[in-house]
Short mmCIF file of C-alpha atoms in Angstrom, two decimals:
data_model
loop_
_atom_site.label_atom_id
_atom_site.label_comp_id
_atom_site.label_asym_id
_atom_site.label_seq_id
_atom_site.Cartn_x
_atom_site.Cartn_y
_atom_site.Cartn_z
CA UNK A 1 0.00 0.00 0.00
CA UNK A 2 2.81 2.55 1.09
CA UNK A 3 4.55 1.70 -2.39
CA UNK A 4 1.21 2.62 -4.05
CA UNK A 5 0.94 5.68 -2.53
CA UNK A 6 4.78 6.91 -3.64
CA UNK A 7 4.09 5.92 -7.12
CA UNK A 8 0.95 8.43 -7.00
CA UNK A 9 3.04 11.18 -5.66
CA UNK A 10 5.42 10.58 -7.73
CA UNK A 11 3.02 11.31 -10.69
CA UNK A 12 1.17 14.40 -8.71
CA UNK A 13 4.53 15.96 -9.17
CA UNK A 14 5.92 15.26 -12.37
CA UNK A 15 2.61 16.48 -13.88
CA UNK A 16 2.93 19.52 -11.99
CA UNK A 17 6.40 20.11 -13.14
CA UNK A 18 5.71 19.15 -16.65
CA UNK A 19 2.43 21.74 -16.56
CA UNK A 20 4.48 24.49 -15.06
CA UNK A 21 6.96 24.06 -17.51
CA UNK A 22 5.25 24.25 -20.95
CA UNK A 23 3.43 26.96 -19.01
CA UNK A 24 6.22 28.65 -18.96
CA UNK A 25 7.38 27.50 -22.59
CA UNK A 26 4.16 29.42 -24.69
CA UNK A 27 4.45 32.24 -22.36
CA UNK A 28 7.68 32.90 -23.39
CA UNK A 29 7.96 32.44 -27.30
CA UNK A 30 10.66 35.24 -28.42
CA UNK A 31 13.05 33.43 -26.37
CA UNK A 32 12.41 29.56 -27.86
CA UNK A 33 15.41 28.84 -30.07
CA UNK A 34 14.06 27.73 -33.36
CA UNK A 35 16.61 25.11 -35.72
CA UNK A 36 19.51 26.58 -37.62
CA UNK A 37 18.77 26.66 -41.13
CA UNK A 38 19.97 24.45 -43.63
CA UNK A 39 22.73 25.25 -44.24
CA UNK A 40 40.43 28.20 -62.41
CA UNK A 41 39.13 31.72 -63.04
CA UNK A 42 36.29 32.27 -65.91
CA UNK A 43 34.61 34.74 -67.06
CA UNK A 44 31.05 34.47 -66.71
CA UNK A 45 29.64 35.10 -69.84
CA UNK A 46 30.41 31.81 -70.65
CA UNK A 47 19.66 32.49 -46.70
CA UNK A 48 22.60 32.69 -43.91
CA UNK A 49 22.41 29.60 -41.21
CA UNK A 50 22.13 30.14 -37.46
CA UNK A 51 18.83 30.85 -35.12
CA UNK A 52 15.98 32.88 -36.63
CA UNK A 53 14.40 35.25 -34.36
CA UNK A 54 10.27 34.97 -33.74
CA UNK A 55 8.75 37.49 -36.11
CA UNK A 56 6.94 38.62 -33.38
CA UNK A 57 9.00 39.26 -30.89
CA UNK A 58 10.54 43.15 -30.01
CA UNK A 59 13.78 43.98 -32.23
CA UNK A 60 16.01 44.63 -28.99
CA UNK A 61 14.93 40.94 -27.78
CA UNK A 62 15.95 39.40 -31.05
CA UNK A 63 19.51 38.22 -31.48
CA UNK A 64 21.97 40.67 -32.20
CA UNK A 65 23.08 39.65 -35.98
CA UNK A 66 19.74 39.36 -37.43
CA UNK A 67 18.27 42.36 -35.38
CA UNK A 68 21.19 44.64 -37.58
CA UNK A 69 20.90 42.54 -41.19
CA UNK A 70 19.54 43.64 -44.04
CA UNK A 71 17.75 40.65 -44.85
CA UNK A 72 14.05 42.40 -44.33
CA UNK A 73 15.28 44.50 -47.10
CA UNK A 74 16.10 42.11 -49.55
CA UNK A 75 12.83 42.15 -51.35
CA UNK A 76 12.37 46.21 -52.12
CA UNK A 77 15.77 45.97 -52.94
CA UNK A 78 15.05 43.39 -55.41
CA UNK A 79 12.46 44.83 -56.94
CA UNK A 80 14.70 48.20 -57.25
CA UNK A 81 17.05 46.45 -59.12
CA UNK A 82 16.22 43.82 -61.46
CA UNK A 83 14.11 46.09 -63.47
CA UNK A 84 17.23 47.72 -64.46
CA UNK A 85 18.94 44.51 -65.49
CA UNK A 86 18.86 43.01 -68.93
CA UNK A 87 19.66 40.20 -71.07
CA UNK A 88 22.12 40.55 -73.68
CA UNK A 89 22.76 38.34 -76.68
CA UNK A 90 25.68 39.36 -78.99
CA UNK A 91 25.20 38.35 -82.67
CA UNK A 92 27.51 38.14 -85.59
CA UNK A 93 26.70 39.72 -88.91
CA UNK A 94 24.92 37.48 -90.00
CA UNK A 95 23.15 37.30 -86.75
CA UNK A 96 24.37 34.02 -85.27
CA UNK A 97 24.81 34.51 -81.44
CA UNK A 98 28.33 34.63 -80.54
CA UNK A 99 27.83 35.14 -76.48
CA UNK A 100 25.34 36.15 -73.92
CA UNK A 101 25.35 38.11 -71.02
CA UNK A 102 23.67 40.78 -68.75
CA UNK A 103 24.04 44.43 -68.41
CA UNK A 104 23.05 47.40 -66.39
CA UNK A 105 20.86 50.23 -66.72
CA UNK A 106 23.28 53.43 -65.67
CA UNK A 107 20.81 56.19 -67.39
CA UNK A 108 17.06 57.42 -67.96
CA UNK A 109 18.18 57.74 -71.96
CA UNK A 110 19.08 54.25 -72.43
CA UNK A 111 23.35 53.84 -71.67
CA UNK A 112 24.12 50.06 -70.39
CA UNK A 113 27.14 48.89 -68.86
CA UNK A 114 28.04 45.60 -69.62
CA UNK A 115 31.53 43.95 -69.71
CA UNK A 116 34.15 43.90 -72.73
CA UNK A 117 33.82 39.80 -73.05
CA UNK A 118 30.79 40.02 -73.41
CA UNK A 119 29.95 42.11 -76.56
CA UNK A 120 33.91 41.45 -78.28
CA UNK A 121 33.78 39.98 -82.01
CA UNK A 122 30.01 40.89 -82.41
CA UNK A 123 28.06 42.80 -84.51
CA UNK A 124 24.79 43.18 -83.39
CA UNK A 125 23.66 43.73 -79.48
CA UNK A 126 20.25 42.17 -78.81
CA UNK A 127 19.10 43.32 -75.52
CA UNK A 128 15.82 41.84 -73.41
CA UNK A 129 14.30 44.44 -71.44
CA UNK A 130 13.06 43.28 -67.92
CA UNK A 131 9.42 43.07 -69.57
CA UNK A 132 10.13 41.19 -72.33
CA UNK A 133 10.86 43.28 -75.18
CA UNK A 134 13.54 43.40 -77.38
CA UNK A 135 15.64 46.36 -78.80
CA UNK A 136 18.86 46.67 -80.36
CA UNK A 137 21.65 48.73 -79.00
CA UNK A 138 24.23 50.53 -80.42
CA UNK A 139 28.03 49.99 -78.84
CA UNK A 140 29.28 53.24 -78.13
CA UNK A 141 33.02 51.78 -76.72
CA UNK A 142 34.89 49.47 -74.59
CA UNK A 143 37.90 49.05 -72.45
CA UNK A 144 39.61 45.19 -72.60
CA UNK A 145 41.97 46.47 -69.80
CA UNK A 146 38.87 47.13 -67.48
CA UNK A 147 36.38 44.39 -69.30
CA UNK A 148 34.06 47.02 -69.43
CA UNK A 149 32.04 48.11 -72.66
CA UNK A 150 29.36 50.70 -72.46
CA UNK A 151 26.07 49.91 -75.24
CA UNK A 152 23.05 52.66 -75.88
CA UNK A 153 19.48 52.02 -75.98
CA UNK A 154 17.29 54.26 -78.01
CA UNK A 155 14.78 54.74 -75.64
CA UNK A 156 13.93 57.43 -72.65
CA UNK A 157 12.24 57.34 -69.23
CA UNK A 158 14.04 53.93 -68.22
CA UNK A 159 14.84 53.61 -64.51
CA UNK A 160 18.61 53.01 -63.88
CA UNK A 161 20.52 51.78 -60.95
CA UNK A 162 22.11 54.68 -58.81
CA UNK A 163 25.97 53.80 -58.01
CA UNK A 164 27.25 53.67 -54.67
CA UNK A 165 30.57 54.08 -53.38
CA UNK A 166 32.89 51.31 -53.88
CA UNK A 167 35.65 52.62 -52.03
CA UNK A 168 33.63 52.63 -48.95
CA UNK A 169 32.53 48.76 -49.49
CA UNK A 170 33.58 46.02 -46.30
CA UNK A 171 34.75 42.99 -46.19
CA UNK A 172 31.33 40.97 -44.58
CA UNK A 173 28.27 43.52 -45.94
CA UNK A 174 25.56 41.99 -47.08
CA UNK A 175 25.59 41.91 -51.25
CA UNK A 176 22.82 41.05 -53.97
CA UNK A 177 23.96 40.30 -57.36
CA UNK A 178 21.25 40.00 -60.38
CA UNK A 179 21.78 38.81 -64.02
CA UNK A 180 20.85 36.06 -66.11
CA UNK A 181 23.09 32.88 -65.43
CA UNK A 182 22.19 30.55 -67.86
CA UNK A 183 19.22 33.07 -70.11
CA UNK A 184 17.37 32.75 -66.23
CA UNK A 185 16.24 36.15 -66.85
CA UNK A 186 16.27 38.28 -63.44
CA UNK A 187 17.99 36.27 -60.78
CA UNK A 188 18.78 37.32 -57.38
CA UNK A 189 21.29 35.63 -55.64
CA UNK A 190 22.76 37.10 -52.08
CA UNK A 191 25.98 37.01 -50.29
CA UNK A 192 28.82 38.90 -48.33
CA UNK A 193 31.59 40.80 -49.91
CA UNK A 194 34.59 37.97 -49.24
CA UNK A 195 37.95 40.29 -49.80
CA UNK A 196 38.57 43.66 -51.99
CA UNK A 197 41.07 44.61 -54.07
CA UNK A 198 41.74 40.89 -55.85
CA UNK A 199 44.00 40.39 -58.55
CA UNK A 200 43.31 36.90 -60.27
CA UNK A 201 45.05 37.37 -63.35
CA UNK A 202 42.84 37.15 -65.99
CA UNK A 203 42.65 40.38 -67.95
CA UNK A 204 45.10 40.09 -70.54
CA UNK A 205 47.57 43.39 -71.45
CA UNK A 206 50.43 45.53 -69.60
CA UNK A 207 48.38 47.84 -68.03
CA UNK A 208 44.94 45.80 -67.63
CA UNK A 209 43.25 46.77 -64.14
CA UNK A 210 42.17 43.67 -61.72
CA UNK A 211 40.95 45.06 -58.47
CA UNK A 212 38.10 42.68 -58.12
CA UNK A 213 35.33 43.02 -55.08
CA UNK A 214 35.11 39.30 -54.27
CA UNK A 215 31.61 37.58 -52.63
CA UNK A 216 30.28 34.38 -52.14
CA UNK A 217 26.67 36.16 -54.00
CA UNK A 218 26.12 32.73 -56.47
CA UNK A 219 27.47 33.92 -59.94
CA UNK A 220 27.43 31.64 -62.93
CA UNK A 221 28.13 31.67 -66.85
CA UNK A 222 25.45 34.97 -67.92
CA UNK A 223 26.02 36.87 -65.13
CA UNK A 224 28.56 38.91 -66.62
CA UNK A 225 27.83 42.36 -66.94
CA UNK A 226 24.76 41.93 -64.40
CA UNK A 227 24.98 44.16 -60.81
CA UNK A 228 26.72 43.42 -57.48
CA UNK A 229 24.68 46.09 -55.49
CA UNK A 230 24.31 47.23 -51.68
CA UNK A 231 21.33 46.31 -49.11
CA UNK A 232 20.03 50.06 -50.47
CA UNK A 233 20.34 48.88 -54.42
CA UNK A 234 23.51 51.11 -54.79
CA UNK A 235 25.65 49.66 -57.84
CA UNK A 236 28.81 48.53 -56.34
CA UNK A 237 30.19 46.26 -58.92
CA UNK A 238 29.49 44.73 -62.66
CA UNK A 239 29.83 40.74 -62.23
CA UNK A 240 32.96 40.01 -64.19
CA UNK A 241 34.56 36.28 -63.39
CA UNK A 242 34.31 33.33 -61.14
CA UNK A 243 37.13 30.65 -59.91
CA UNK A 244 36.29 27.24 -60.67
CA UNK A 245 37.30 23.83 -61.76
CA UNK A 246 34.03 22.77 -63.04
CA UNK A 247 33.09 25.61 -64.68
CA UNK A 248 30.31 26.73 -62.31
CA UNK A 249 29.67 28.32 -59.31
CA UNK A 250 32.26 27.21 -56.57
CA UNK A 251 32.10 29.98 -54.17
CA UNK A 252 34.07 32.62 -55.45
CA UNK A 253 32.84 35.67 -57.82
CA UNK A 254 34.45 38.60 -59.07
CA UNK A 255 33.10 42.31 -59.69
CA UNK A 256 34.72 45.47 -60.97
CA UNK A 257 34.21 48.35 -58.30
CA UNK A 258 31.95 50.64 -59.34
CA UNK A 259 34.02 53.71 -58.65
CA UNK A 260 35.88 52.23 -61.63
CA UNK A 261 32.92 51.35 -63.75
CA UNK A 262 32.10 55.46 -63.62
CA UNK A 263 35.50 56.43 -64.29
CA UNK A 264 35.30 54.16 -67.64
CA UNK A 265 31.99 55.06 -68.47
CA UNK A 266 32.64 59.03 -68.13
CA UNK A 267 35.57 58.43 -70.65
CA UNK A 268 33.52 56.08 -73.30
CA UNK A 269 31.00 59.37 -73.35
CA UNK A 270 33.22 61.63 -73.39
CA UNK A 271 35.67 60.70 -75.93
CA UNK A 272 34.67 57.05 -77.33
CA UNK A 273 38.10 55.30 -75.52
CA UNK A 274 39.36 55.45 -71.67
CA UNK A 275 41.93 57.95 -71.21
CA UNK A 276 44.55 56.07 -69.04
CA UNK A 277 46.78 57.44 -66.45
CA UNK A 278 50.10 56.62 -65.17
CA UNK A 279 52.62 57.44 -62.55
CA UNK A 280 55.45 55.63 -64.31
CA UNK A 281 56.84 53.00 -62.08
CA UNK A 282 57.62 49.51 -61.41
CA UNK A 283 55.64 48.24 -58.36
CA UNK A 284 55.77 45.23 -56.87
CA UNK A 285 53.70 43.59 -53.21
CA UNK A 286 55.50 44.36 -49.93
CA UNK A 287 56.66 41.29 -48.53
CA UNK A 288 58.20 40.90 -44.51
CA UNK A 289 61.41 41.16 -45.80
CA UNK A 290 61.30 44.78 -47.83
CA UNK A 291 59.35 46.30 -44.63
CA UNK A 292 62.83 45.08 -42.65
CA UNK A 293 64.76 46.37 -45.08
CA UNK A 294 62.62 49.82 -45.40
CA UNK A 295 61.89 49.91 -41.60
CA UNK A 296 58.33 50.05 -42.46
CA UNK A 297 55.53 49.83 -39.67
CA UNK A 298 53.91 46.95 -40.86
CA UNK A 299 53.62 44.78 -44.34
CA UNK A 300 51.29 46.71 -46.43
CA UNK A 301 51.97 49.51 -49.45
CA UNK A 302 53.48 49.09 -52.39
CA UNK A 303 57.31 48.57 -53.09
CA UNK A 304 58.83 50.86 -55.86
CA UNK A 305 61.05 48.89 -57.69
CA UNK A 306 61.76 51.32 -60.98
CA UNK A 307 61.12 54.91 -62.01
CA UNK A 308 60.51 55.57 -65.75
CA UNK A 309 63.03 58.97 -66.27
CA UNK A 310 60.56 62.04 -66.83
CA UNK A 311 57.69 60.14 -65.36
CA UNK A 312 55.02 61.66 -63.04
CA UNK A 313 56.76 59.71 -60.07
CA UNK A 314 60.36 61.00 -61.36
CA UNK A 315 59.27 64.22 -61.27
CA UNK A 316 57.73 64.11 -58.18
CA UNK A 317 61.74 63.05 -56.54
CA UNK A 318 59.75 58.93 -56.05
CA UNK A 319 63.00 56.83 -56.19
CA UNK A 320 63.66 53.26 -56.14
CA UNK A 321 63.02 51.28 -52.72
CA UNK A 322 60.43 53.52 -51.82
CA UNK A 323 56.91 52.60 -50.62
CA UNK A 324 53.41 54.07 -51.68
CA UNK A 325 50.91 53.57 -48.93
CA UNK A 326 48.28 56.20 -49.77
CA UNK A 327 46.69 58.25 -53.02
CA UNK A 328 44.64 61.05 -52.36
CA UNK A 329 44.45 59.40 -48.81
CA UNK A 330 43.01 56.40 -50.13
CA UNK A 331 45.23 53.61 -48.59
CA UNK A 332 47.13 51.87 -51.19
CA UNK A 333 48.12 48.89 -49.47
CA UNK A 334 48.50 46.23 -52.39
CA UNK A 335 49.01 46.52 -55.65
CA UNK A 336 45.35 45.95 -57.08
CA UNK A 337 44.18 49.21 -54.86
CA UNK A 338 47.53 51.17 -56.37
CA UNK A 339 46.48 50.30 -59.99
CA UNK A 340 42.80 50.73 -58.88
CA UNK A 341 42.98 53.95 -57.47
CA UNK A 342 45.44 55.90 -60.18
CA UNK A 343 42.96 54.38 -63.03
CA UNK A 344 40.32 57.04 -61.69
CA UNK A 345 42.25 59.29 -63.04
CA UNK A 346 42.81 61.13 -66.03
CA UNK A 347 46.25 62.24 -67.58
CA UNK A 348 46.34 65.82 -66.53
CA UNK A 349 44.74 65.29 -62.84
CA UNK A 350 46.60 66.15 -60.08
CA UNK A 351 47.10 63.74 -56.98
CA UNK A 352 48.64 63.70 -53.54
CA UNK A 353 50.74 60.86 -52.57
CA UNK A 354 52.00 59.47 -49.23
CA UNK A 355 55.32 56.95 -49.10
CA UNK A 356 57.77 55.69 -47.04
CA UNK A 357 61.85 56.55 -47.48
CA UNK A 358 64.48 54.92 -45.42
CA UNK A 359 61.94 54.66 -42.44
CA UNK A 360 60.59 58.39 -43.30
CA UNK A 361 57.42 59.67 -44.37
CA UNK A 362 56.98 61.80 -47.03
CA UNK A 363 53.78 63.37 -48.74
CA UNK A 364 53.73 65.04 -52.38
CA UNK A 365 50.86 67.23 -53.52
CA UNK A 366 50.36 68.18 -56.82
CA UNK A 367 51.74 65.19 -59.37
CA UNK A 368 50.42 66.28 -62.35
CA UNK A 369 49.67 62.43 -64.01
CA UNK A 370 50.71 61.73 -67.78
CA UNK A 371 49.10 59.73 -70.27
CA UNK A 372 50.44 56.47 -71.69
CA UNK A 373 51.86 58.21 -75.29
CA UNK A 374 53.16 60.86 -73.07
CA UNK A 375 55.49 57.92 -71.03
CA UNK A 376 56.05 56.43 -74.16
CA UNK A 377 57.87 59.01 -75.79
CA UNK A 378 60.05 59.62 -73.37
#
């Protein structure tokens, strides 16, 4: 009888304890932890994991990542963008396609950004609006050292992306890119910006420009030319390359800054070709052993390792072993951002430089930049 009695006590309380507890379980839903979520360079023209918050629970009681991400935003951005992204299929004469690709909307009259590889060794440009129709554009120019080419609708009122500031881009901000990977007309992917300022060596020519924003946004064979933008729809980059051994996606795409992009896209206007910049020097990556020898304060700028005689950097007293580490007070602290940040340039401009001598720093204001037939004929 006594053991009966336990056993029924026993129960009493365990259904007490099992009451009060999924009491307190529904009361308390915003703080329930729900399951994580599942979790060779080409060109390519050829939803993050971790506890979501209760939509109904107060922002300040959600957890910290998601309560500052952009991820509400995703859809108006979206909808901002792809409208301004197109299809583009580039035809020979006699109007066989030779490649396809996407391109941006940069004005109200029509001007599309696209990339070089895209629209070289064709004739015609057939572009697909986002609502289906078809027009054909006119190439006013492009730049093989930037893979950038810059086509013209004839058309008015269309609504173009606005560019943000590339220079002001971080490593681990939310990124959307949208083009047309495989003719899939209008596709959103999203990622984080990986690394800036990549050189992956595969723009051909002397004086080509890689400074590539890298993301993990999913880029494949048609989304060159397409948008990398910002959580606000901002233009950041034009979708360039990928790395990859199978020829697809792999986890690493490339975009041209879009700092650059309007720098090329001024000059195309302007005068039908870039006008190209130089400071005249050999330049070379800062290893640990060159900041020893320079009695530098850390491993970053960029190692002079010649001076062209009557250059921009001659005349500006730059010798031999010094070290760049800012234009304009941008930081130059690789060779990509160097190259990057002089191509915004015109020859003619004026610049400010900051570099290292001997352990010494030393500004100079006022290098007046030449052209490249101007270095060449010295």
């Amino acid at each position: 009888m006594k053991s009966v009695i336990q056993n029924i006590f026993i129960a009493v309380v365990s259904a007490a304890c099992t009451f009060l507890f999924m009491q307190r379980f529904y009361q308390l839903p915003q703080t329930v932890a729900q399951p994580a979520a599942t979790a060779q360079p080409l060109l390519t023209g050829q939803e993050p994991s971790g506890p979501m918050p209760n939509s109904e629970a107060p922002i300040n009681q959600r957890p910290r990542a998601w309560a500052e991400s952009p991820i509400e935003d995703f859809v108006n951005t979206s909808k901002l963008v792809t409208s301004a992204v197109v299809n583009i299929n580039t035809l020979s004469a006699s109007g066989y396609r030779v490649s396809s690709g996407s391109g941006v909307i940069i004005a109200t009259d029509g001007y599309i950004i696209t990339n070089h590889h895209v629209i070289e060794d064709g004739a015609k440009y057939e572009i697909t609006m986002y609502d289906k129709r078809k027009l054909e554009a006119e190439l006013i120019g492009s730049d093989p050292t930037t893979d950038l080419a810059l086509l013209k609708l004839d058309v008015r009122g269309l609504k173009p992306v606005l560019y943000g500031d590339s220079d002001k881009v971080e490593v681990g901000q939310w990124v959307l890119a949208v083009g047309n990977p495989f003719n899939l007309s209008s596709t959103v992917t999203a990622g984080i910006v990986s690394a800036k300022a990549r050189n992956i060596n595969i723009l051909r020519g002397s004086y080509s420009i890689e400074s590539f924003i890298q993301t993990d946004a999913v880029v494949n064979p048609g989304n060159s030319g397409g948008a990398l933008v910002n959580e606000k729809g901002e233009l950041i980059g034009i979708n360039t390359a990928i790395i990859s051994e199978s020829g697809g996606y792999e986890g690493y795409s490339f975009a041209i800054p879009a700092n650059l992009v309007r720098k090329v896209v001024r000059d195309i206007r302007e005068f039908g070709t870039v006008q190209r910049a130089i400071l005249g020097v050999g330049i070379a990556e800062v290893t640990g052993e060159i900041a020893q020898q320079q009695a530098l304060p850390g491993v970053a700028g960029v190692y002079i390792n010649s001076v062209s005689q009557g250059s921009s950097a001659a005349e500006a007293g730059l010798r031999e072993g010094d070290v760049i580490i800012s234009i304009n007070n941008a930081s130059t602290n690789s060779v990509p951002e160097l190259q990057e940040q002089i191509a915004l340039f015109r020859p003619g401009d004026k610049i400010s430089l900051e570099f290292y001598r001997q352990g010494q720093k030393f500004r100079r204001d006022n290098v007046v930049l030449q052209s490249l037939s101007e270095a060449g004929s010295r």
